PDB file of C-alpha atoms in Angstrom:
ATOM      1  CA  UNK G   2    -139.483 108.337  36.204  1.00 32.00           C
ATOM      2  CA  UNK G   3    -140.809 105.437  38.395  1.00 37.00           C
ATOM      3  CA  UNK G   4    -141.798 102.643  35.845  1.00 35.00           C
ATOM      4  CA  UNK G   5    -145.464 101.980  37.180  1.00 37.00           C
ATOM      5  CA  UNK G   6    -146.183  99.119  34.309  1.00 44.00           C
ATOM      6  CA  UNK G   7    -142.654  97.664  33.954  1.00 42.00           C
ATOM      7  CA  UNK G   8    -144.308  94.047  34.577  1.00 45.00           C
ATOM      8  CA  UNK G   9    -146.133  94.620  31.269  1.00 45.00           C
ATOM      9  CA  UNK G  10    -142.585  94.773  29.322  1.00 44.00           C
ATOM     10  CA  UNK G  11    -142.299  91.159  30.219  1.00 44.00           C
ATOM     11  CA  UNK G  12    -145.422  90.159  28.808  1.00 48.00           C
ATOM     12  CA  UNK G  13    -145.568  88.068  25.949  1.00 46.00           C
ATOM     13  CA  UNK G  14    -147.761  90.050  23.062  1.00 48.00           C
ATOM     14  CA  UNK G  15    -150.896  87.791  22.550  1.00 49.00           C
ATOM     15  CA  UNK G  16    -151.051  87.835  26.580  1.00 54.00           C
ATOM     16  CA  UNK G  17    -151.009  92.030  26.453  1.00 53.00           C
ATOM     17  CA  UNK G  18    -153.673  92.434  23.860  1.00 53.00           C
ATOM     18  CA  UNK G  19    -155.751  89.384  26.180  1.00 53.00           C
ATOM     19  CA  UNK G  20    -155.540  91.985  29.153  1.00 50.00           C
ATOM     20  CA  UNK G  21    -156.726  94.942  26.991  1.00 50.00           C
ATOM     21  CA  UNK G  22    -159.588  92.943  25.551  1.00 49.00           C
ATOM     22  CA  UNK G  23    -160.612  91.955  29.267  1.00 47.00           C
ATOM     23  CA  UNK G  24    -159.524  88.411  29.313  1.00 46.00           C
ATOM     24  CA  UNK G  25    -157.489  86.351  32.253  1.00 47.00           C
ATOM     25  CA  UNK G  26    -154.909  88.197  33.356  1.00 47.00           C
ATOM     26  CA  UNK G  27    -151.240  86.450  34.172  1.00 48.00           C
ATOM     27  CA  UNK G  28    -151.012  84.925  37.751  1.00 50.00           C
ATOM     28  CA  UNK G  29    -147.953  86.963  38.677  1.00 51.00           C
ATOM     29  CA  UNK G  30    -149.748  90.402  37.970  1.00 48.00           C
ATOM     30  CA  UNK G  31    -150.572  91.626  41.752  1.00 50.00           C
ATOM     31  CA  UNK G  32    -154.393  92.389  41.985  1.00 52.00           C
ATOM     32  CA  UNK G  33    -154.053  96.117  43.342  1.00 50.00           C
ATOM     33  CA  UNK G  34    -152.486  96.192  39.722  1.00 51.00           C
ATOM     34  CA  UNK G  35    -154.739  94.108  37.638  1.00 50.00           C
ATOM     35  CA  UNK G  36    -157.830  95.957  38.881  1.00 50.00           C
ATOM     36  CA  UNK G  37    -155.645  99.646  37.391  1.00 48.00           C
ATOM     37  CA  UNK G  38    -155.207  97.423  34.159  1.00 47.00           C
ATOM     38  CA  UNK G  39    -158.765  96.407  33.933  1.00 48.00           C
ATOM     39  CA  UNK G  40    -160.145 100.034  34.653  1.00 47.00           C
ATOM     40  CA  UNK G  41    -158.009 101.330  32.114  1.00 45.00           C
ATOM     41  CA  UNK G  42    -158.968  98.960  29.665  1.00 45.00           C
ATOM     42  CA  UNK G  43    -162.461  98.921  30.104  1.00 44.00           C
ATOM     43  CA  UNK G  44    -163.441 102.799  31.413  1.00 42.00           C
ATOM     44  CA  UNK G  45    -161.263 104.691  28.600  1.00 41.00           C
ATOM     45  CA  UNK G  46    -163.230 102.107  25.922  1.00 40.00           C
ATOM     46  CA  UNK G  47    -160.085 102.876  23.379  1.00 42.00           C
ATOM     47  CA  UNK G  48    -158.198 100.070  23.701  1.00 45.00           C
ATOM     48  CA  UNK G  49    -155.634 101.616  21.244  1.00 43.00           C
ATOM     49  CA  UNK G  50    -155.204 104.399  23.354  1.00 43.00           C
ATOM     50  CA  UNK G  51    -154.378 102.404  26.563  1.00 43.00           C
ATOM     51  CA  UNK G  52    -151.848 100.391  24.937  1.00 45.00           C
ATOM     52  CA  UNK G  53    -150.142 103.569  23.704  1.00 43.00           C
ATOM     53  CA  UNK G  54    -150.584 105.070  26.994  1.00 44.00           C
ATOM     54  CA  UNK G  55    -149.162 101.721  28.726  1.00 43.00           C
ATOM     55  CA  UNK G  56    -145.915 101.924  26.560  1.00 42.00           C
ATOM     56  CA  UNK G  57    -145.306 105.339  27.295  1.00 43.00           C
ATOM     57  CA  UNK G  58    -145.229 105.052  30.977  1.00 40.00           C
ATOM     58  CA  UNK G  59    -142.567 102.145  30.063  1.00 38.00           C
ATOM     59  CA  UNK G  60    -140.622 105.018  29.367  1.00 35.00           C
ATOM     60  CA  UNK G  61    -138.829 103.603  26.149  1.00 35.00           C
ATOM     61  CA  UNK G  62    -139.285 105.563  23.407  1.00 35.00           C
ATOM     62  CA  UNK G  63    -142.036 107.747  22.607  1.00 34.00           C
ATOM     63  CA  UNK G  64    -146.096 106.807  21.969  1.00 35.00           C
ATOM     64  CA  UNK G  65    -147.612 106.529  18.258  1.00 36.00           C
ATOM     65  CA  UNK G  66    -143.891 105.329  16.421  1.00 35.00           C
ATOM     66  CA  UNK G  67    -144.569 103.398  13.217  1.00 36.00           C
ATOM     67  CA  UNK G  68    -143.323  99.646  13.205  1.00 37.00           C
ATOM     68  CA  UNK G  69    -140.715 100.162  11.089  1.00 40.00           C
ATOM     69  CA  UNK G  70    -138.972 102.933  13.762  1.00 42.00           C
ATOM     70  CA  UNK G  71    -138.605 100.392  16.176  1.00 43.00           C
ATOM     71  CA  UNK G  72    -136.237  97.823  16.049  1.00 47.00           C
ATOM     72  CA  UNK G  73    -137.686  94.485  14.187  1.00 47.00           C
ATOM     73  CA  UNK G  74    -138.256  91.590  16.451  1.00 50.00           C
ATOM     74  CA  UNK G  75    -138.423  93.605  19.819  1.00 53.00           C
ATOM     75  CA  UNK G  76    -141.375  93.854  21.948  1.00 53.00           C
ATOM     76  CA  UNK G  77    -142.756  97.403  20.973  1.00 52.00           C
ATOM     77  CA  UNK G  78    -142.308  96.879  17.380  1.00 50.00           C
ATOM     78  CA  UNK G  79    -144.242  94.250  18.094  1.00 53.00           C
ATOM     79  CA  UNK G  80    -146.593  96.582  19.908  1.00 54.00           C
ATOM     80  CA  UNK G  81    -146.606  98.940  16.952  1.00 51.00           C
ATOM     81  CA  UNK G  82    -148.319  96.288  14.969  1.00 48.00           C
ATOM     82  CA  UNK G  83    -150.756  95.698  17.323  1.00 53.00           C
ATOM     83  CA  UNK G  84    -151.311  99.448  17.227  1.00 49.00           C
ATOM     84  CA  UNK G  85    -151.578  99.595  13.621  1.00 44.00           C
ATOM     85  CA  UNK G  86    -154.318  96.526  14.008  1.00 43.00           C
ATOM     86  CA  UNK G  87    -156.285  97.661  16.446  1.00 48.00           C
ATOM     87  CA  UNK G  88    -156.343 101.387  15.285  1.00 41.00           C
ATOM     88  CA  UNK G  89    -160.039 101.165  14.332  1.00 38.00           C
ATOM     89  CA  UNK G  90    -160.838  98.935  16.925  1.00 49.00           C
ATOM     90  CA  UNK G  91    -163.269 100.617  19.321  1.00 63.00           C
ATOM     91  CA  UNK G  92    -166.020 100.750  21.895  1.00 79.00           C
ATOM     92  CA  UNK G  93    -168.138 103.418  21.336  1.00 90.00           C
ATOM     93  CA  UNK G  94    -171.440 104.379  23.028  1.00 93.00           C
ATOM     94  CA  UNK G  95    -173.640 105.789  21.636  1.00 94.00           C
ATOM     95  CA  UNK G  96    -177.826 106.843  21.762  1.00 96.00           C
ATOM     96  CA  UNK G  97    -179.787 104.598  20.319  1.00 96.00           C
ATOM     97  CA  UNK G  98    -183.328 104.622  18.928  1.00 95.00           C
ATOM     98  CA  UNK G  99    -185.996 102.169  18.438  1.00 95.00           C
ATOM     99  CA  UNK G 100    -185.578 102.500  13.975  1.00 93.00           C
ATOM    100  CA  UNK G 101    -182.316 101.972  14.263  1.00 92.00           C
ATOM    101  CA  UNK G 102    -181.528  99.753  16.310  1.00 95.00           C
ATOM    102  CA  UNK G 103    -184.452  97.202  17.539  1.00 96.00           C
ATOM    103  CA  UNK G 104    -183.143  94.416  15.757  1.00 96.00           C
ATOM    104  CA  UNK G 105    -179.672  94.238  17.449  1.00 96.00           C
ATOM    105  CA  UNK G 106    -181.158  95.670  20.898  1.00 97.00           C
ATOM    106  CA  UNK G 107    -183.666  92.765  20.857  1.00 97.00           C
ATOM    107  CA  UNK G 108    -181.379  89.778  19.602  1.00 96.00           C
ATOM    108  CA  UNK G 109    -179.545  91.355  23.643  1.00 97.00           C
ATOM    109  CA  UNK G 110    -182.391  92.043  25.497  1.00 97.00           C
ATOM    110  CA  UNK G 111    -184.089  88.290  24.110  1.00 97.00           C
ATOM    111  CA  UNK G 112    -181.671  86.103  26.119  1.00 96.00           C
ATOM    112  CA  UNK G 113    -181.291  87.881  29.697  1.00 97.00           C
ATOM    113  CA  UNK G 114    -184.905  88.327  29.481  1.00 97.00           C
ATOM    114  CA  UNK G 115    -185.747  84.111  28.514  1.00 97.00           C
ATOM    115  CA  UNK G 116    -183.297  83.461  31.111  1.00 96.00           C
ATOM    116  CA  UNK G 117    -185.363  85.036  33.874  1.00 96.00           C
ATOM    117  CA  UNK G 118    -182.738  85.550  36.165  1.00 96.00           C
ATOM    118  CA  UNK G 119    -181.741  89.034  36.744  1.00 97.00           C
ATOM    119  CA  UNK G 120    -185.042  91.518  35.107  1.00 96.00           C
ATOM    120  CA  UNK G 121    -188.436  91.078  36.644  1.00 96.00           C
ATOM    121  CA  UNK G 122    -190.017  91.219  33.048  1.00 96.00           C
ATOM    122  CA  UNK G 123    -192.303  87.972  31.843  1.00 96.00           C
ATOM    123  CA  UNK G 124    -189.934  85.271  30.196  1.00 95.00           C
ATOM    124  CA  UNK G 125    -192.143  84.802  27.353  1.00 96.00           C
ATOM    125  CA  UNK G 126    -192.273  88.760  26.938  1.00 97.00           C
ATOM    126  CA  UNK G 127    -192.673  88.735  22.931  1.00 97.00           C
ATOM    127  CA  UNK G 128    -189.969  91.035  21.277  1.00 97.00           C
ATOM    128  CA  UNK G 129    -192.616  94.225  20.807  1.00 97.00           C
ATOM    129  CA  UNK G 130    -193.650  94.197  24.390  1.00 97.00           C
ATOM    130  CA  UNK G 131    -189.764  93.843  25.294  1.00 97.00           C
ATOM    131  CA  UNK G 132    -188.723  96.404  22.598  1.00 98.00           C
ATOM    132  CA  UNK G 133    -191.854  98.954  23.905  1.00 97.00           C
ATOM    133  CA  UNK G 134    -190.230  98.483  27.682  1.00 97.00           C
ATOM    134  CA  UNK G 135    -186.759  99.275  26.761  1.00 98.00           C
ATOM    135  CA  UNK G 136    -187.663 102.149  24.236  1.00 98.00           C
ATOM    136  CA  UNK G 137    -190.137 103.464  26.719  1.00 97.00           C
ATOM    137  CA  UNK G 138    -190.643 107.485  26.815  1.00 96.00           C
ATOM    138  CA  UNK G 139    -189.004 108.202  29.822  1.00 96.00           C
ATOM    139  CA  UNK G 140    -185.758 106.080  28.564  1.00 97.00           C
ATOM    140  CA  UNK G 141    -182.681 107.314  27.544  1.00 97.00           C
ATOM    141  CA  UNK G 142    -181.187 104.520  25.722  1.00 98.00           C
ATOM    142  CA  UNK G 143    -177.737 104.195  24.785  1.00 97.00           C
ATOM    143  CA  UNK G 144    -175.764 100.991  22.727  1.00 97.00           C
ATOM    144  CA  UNK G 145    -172.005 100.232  23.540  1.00 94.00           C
ATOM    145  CA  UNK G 146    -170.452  98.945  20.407  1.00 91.00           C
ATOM    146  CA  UNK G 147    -167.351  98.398  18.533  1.00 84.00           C
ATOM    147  CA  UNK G 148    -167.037  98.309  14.394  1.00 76.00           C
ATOM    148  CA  UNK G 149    -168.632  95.276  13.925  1.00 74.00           C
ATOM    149  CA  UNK G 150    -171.506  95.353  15.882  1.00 88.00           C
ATOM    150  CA  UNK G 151    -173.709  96.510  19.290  1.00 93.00           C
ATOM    151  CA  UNK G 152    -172.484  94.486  22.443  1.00 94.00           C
ATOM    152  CA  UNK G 153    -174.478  96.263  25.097  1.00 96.00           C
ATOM    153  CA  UNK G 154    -177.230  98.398  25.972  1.00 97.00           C
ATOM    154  CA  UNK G 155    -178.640 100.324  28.880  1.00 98.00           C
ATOM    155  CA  UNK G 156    -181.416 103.210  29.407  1.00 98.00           C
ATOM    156  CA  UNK G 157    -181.127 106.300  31.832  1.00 98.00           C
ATOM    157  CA  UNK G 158    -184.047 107.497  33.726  1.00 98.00           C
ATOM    158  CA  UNK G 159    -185.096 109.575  36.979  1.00 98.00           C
ATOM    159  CA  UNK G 160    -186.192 106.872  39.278  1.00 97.00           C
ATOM    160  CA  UNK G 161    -189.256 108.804  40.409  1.00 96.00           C
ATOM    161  CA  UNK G 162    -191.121 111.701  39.104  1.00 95.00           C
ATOM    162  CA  UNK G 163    -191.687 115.072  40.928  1.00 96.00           C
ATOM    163  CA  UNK G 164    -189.459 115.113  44.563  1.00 96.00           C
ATOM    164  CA  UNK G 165    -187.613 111.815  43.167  1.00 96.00           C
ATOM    165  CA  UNK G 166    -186.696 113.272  39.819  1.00 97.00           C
ATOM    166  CA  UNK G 167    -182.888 114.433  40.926  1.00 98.00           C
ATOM    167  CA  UNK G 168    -182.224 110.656  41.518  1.00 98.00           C
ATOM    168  CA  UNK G 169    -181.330 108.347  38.419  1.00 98.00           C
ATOM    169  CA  UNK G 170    -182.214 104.992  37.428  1.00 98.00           C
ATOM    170  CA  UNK G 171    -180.278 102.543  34.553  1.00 98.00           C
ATOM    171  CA  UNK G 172    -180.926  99.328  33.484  1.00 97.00           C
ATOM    172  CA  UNK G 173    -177.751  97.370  31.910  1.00 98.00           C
ATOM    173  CA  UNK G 174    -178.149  94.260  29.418  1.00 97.00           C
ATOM    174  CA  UNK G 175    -174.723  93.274  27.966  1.00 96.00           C
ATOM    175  CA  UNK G 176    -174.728  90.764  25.077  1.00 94.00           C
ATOM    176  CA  UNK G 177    -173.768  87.295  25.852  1.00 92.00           C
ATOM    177  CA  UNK G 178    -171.032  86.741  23.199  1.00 89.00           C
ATOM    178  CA  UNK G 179    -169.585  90.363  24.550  1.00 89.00           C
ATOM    179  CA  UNK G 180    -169.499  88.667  28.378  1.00 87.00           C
ATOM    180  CA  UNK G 181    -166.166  89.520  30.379  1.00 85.00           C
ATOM    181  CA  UNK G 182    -164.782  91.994  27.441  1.00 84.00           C
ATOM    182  CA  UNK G 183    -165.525  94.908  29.848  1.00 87.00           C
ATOM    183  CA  UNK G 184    -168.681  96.139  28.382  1.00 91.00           C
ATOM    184  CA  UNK G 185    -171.344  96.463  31.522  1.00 93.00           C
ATOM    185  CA  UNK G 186    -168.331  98.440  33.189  1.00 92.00           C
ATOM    186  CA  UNK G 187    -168.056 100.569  30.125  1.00 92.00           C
ATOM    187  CA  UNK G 188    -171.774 101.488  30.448  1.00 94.00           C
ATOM    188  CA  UNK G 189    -171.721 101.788  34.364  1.00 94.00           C
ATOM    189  CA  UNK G 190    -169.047 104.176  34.151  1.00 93.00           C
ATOM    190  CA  UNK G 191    -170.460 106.632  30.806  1.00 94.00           C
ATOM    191  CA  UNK G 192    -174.411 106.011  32.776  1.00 96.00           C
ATOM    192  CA  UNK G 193    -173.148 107.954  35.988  1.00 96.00           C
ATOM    193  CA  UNK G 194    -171.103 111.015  33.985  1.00 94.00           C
ATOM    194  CA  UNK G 195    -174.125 111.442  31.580  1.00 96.00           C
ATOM    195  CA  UNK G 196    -176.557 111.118  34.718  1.00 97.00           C
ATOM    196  CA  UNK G 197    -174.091 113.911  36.516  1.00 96.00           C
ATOM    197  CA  UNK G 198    -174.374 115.923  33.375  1.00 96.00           C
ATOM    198  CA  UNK G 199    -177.884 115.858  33.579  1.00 96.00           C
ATOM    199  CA  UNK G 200    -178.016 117.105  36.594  1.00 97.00           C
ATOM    200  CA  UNK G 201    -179.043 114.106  38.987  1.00 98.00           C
ATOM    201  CA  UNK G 202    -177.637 113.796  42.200  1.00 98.00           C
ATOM    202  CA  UNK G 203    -177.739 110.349  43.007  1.00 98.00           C
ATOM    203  CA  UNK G 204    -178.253 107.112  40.887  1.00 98.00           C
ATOM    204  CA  UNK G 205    -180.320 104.310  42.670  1.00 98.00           C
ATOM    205  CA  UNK G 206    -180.490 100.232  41.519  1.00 98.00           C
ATOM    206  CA  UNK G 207    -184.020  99.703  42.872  1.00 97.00           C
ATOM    207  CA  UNK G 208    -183.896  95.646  42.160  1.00 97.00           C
ATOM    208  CA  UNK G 209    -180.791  94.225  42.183  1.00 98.00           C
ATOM    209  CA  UNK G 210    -181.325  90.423  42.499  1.00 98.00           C
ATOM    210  CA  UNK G 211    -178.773  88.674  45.240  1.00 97.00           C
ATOM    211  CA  UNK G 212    -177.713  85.911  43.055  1.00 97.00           C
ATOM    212  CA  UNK G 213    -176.194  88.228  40.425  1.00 96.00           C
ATOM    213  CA  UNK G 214    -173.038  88.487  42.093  1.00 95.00           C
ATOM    214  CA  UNK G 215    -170.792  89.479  39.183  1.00 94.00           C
ATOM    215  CA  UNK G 216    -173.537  92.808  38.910  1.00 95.00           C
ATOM    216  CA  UNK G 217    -173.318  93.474  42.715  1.00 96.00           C
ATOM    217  CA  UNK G 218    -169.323  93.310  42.931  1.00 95.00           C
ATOM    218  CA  UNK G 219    -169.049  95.778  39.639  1.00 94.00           C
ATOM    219  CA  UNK G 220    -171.629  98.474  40.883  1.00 95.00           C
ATOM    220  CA  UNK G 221    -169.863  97.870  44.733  1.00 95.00           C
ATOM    221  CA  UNK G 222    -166.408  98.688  42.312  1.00 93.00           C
ATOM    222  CA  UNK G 223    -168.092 102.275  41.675  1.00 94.00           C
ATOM    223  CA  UNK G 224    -169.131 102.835  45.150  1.00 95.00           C
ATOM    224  CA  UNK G 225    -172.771 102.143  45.049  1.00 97.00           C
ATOM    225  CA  UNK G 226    -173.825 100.321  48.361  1.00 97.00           C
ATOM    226  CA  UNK G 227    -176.668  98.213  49.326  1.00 97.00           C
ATOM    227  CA  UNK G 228    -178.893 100.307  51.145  1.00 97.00           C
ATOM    228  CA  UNK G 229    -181.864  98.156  51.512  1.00 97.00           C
ATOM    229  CA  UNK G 230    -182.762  94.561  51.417  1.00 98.00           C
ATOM    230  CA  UNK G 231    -186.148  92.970  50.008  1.00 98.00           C
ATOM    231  CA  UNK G 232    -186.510  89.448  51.498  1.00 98.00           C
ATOM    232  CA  UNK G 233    -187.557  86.784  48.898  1.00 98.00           C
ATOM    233  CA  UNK G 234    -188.357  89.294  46.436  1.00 98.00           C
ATOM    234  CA  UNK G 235    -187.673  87.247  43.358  1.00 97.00           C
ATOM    235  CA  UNK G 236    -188.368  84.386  42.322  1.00 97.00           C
ATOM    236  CA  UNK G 237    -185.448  82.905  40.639  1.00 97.00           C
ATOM    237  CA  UNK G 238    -186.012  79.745  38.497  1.00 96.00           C
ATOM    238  CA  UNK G 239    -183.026  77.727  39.741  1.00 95.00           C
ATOM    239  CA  UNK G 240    -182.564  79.083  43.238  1.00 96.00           C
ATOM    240  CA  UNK G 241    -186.200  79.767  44.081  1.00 97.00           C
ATOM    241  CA  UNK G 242    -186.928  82.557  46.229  1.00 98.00           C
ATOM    242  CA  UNK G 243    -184.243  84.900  46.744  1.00 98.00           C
ATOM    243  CA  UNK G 244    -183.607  88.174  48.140  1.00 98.00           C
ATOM    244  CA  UNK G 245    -183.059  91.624  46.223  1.00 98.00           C
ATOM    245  CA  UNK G 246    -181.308  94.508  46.749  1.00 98.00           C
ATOM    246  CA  UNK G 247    -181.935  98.536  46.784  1.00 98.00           C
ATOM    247  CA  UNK G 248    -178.320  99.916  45.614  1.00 98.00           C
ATOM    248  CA  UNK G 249    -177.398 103.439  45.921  1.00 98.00           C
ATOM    249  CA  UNK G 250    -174.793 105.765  45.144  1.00 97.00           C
ATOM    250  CA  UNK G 251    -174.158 109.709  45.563  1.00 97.00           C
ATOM    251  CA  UNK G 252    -173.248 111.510  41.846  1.00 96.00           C
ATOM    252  CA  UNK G 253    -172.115 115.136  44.060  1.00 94.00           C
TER     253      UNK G 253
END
């Protein structure tokens, strides 16, 4: 058996559960490999799971032992009490509706949308008008969260009616105290199968703005493209006018 994640034996513990929970990853981890690591992490949304599934490829013993059938002190009993821990610890997504779930949808939508720097929605949109845009008929809405509470939220939608109705469109809000724990990837990733499920063909970003760099790179990471540039189509309140972007990837 070739030992694909034998670097990760040689981790220290806290530093293993920081790479599952998306945090900085150790210097001498190549980045062919940190980018598997991260997609694991983030994509399956069971952190538990990928731990379990990165010990077994370690080849020493087998997944799921309890701690006390590994030897005290060594790294996977160490592991099998993080297992233990983090047993109920998941990301879930899930749909959401507007009785449910407006207060926690809001107290994520209110900051991105005060900000002003990535939706073209008012910055003083009050939380009804906000709540009534999200929730809108023609939105699917979904919530990523884990036990404790909702750290993300996006909405699924064709992007046009009648000959542009095989084409989706998702918006994507993650929470800022969930930033960089792989959240908007999660959503990226369960958006497209649920869009292929439903039987779209394509998914389409028709306003991506060109200073949100972090968005571009992780839609680029799932092989959407920038098809189409809109010059000084938003007016960003630090930058001033700035370009946006018409992203666009196939679902067949």
């Amino acid at each position: 058996m070739q030992y694909m994640n034998a670097p990760i034996a040689r981790l220290k513990v806290h530093r293993l559960v920081r790479i599952i929970l998306g945090h900085r990853l150790p210097k001498h981890i190549s980045k062919r490999h940190a980018e598997s690591l991260r997609e694991r992490a983030e994509c399956l949304g069971n952190f538990t799971d990928y731990v379990r599934h990165t010990r077994s490829l370690t080849n020493v013993g087998t997944c799921g032992k309890l701690p006390t059938q590994s030897p005290q002190g060594s790294f996977f009993y160490q592991i099998d009490v993080i297992l233990v821990a983090l047993r109920k610890w998941r990301m879930q997504i899930r749909p959401a509706s507007l009785s449910a779930d407006a207060d926690p949808v809001w107290a994520i939508l209110e900051p991105t949308i005060r900000a002003g720097q990535t939706y073209t929605l008012p910055n003083d949109m009050p939380r009804k008008g906000a709540l009534d845009y999200w929730f809108a008929p023609q939105h699917e809405v979904f919530v990523a969260q884990d036990t404790a509470k909702i750290l993300g939220t996006y909405f699924l939608q064709p992007n046009q009616q009648g000959g542009g109705s095989h084409v989706a469109n998702c918006g994507y809000i993650t929470a800022p105290w969930a930033s960089g724990r792989g959240v908007a990837r999660a959503m990226c990733a369960d958006s497209l199968d649920r869009a292929r499920h439903r039987g779209f063909r394509a998914m389409q970003f028709n306003f991506v703005v060109s200073t949100n760099t972090r968005a571009i790179a992780l839609w680029q990471s799932f092989g959407f493209e920038i098809v189409g540039r809109l010059p000084a189509a938003f007016q960003h309140p630090a930058e001033g006018l700035v370009d946006a972007f018409v992203m666009y990837r196939s679902l067949l």
